[in-house]
């Protein structure tokens, strides 16, 4: 190298590259170092921007600045070539040899030509609106000092003095022209000139299009490697403008859900293995990344070897300088290339992970749309979406590690063999002995993990059911009982999590103790083999053993990740293997034989399960002509709804055949339990169909919705809550009916749409809708209100799942009518919906203030905090963990780090003693870095083997007695360190478990005490997201990352203490380094935490959408809306994918910068060491220590920023939980009763008194209850009636304090209810609600959640409700009812709710349309049962069928929230002018045609 430099520069071989020549720098140094290297850098940077995409949508004219810079660059590429002419022509022109001048000139010409091309590309790109990349402009000025120094050289040599030679003079002129061109370039950059206004078709402001820029696509390779394309996104993050997903850059084409869904579908077929399809779609690209992984791994080992060579060079001092330069250059370039390769590997793996994620989530949703009758619970499906899909994707990170770690292990073992020979085998055997132990631990962890997931499924399912029935739960006061069930699931889940955490702690301890034990075994074996043990052997062995521990330590976690992926993959595969809804095989391929036939079933047997173990439905023969109205009647649970489900394909067809005419057009379906989306009323009715004003108005009129819409605050633009919670049962039924009618189908299946509406509305629906708008269609109508079937063409009688009779109404209806037609015609006087609608819609603002009276918007966008995670969030986690436990964890951390530093200090002390004893030794201390001593598994995520380089030194012998002494002391210190590590691991596991338990308990406790208004305006997916994803994060991800953060923090503290005490001058590098790191991490954190929040925010709609889809699957299929819902899922997934991709990209943006900074610091220290060596000042041992510690310093800083940012991202989950724990409004609880009312049964009489009760939902709206005053005596039976909107149900809400009155008070036995505790009040009242609520569990748990009654009492209640036979068939009291009681029909569910009321000892019973879905005969029997069982109790009944209240003691008639009548039924019936009389007359016209007008 020296000879080559001397020949190139024409200098002496002893000083081939002189820095100074006379009064100026050496010309060769100027040309090679100050000219060739900067020009090479300029060429590389310019080449990076040659691929910059040109702007296609508008043309940007050059402004003067760009023109001047391009012209100057082109001239600067020509001048060096002209400058070679005087050099080549005789006589030779000084200052340098021809070879040097040609090399410098050619490099300069190529660099500036490349730069001019890059400027041309940039000027035609969006960069043309600005000055372009700053780094590129700065690189253009780097060669300027060489030009100035060359001009000074000419001045000192007298080139301008006579005699003037043409060669030198020409070169000087060209040199001046080059300087002028550089100045012109600078002028063009500093003052671009031209119009600053945007050009034609360009956005008004540069930031206007920033929200729509596409990530990565079309960017240059330099932009891809440096992530420069993220600059607009990061700028918005710093400015605080990342407020919604649309602010994030759009996805690259290959990450877009639509593209990925198509790519995956090409490899997916029904019944295929998911992993095979994923491999086919993304496997080749993923496997190719293994090459990047291998190159990065191999380069990582170049560090120790080059450091060893460099220290050897400094020790010996015999090698030429060029070798030292090559070592430093190799160290720097190896670090940079390794950083780039590993960063790109991590980035590309994350991209493949995102691709697979979209594919998995898309196929899961598509499968949900195709599910047959065998469907998993909603909670389990949500867990597949949230937890299992993420675990499956962990495979992407673990697979390459699974072969990369053994490769690292093999290389490390080879290097260890080079040091201690075969003695390393003893240590390796010991390490391998721990592998089976670790396998046992891993197996236990996996088993516990599976059990934990099952308990998590159960808990999330329970929460979903609890949220679904929260109103009924609050009526019954069951919050505590059902909360205890959730807590029991959580306790079992935490029990499994506790096993996992403590097994992790044991694993950590085993691997933490392993390095010391292995070293001791190796050293003893080495001595027994007859070798001389030296200090350098000790240091080298320690360093390599720690490199050996890295793959051994990490391998179990990689295997665990693969096993977790396998478990979740199996769960997802089982879901995907569920039988599909397949109309091609379900229905007969041929239409009915007769063209006039719409439906034909023959010898068809159906069941809810594939093998027919559940109740079956058998239809011997059924033929329905087109245009007919077919009524379906029968007792509760006889199979009416099952028949409709069989026609729509929602049952398993065991045999027989089903033929439907016009099947591709679908059905108009109105289910018995109306399915309403969380959207506006208009959107619910249109259901994706184009708005047709005339048809829309006809549908509203036919379904009697006009009056309702006139009351609502924003008409049909009013947003209803999830599942329509802000509407009454009647309104939900009519909106669902309107949706079916608007679809304009030829075949309608109507499952009891008349059950929840009053007589007037039912009459209207029958004549205006079923017999009016739908008169030309085929209609199957299930109903218990047989009076409305007299106009049917045919009536079907179902019994025990069989079609027993078919005939005209006059023949069939008398068989099922329980009372004469005159009584039956009295119909129902139920709340058709308006009062509940107004009440619920208006009450949603109670305490939340989320609804605007004019917008009709009920469910607002989910709130999102901005800026750094607040201090109170960290304090909340500290308190949840427990202050004493948190302090103990910190103390154990400090002790662990102190003993770790003590071991390092002892090794350094050992080496210094050896140096003192042996003056001729040049050994340097090979102290291990504190960063390399991190033994706990979680830290491995941020520490690569590159951060664990330890210099290898040459052997020097030493007395074995000293070695034994020092080894003993070292082993003692290291043993104490491993014990501290164990203590810290156990304490941290305990603290994490305590925090997880506390946060969930607080969240559940707060949620159960929230008012119903909160649940009305909060989608359940939003709440379930917190109980699923956020709780899982607090359980697992947050402790994992917090562990790393704490370890990095104390590791950095210990490292700085050691550096500061050993080499204080090194601390001078820290201020500038800290400044740069602070700027980078501040820019990164500002964006990353907002991206994490947006990621959580965009996940909730995915949960809600899936839950919504599963709930409304029959309606979706019947209406043919599955494709639209899948598109909506793609849209929601795209928004979430944006956030996920941007989060990953910003993490890699940070990673590459921190790694390159670390490489720069190491290179700088090595270069300084080389300069000191030239000056004779270098201490090889000190250089080795500085290099090893500096390497660990940059690694620790990188890990600290990454772990802090990720921990802060995970703390967003705590923030979201704490938001609910702090901000959810709470119901006013009241005070427990004091004497003289002390005791449980304070309500002994049962009197009810309303005193001037006023209920106002919001200022400016009319009173829902207006000065309501009445008294009900103990034991009195009061019927409550009134037209729509009169406030009937509002009485119950005030009585149970689900809503607080604005004025007045309610007295029970003279006690003001507002002064009572809610639990105390509701425990003394009983209600039979309009909508039956059952949860998954046994019959016993549903009847008696609090376990207060014996089995004998439960069976007695079931018999009185005519349910004993049904319950016996499902398995008795321990029979499972399924999710939401789906094993029972709707009528049977209502009867079970009635049985609950029969078990109560409450003195006051409230009945709210409790038998709307029960046939008339059963209803008559139930009314007798209620009369007998509650003879001596106060009963308040909202009337459904007027005959049920004609036996009441008194009737309360409400109108517009006021009491207008209160008297006995007989008195009111004899007063023709009374409201009650008019209602009675109206109901008696139920089955007769309406007059011509509405």
Tab-separated table of C-alpha atoms in Angstrom, residues 95 204 296 461 483 592 1077 1188 1203 1363 1388:
chain	number	residue	atom	x	y	z
A	95	UNK	CA	1.908	20.344	-9.351
A	204	UNK	CA	-52.384	25.499	-3.646
A	296	UNK	CA	-25.928	-9.545	7.931
A	461	UNK	CA	-67.435	-13.667	25.048
A	483	UNK	CA	-69.102	-8.962	36.986
A	592	UNK	CA	-90.038	-25.502	-8.958
A	1077	UNK	CA	-29.702	11.397	19.529
A	1188	UNK	CA	-15.581	-2.273	23.487
A	1203	UNK	CA	-37.417	0.500	23.909
A	1363	UNK	CA	-91.042	-24.612	30.043
A	1388	UNK	CA	-89.146	-19.529	24.960
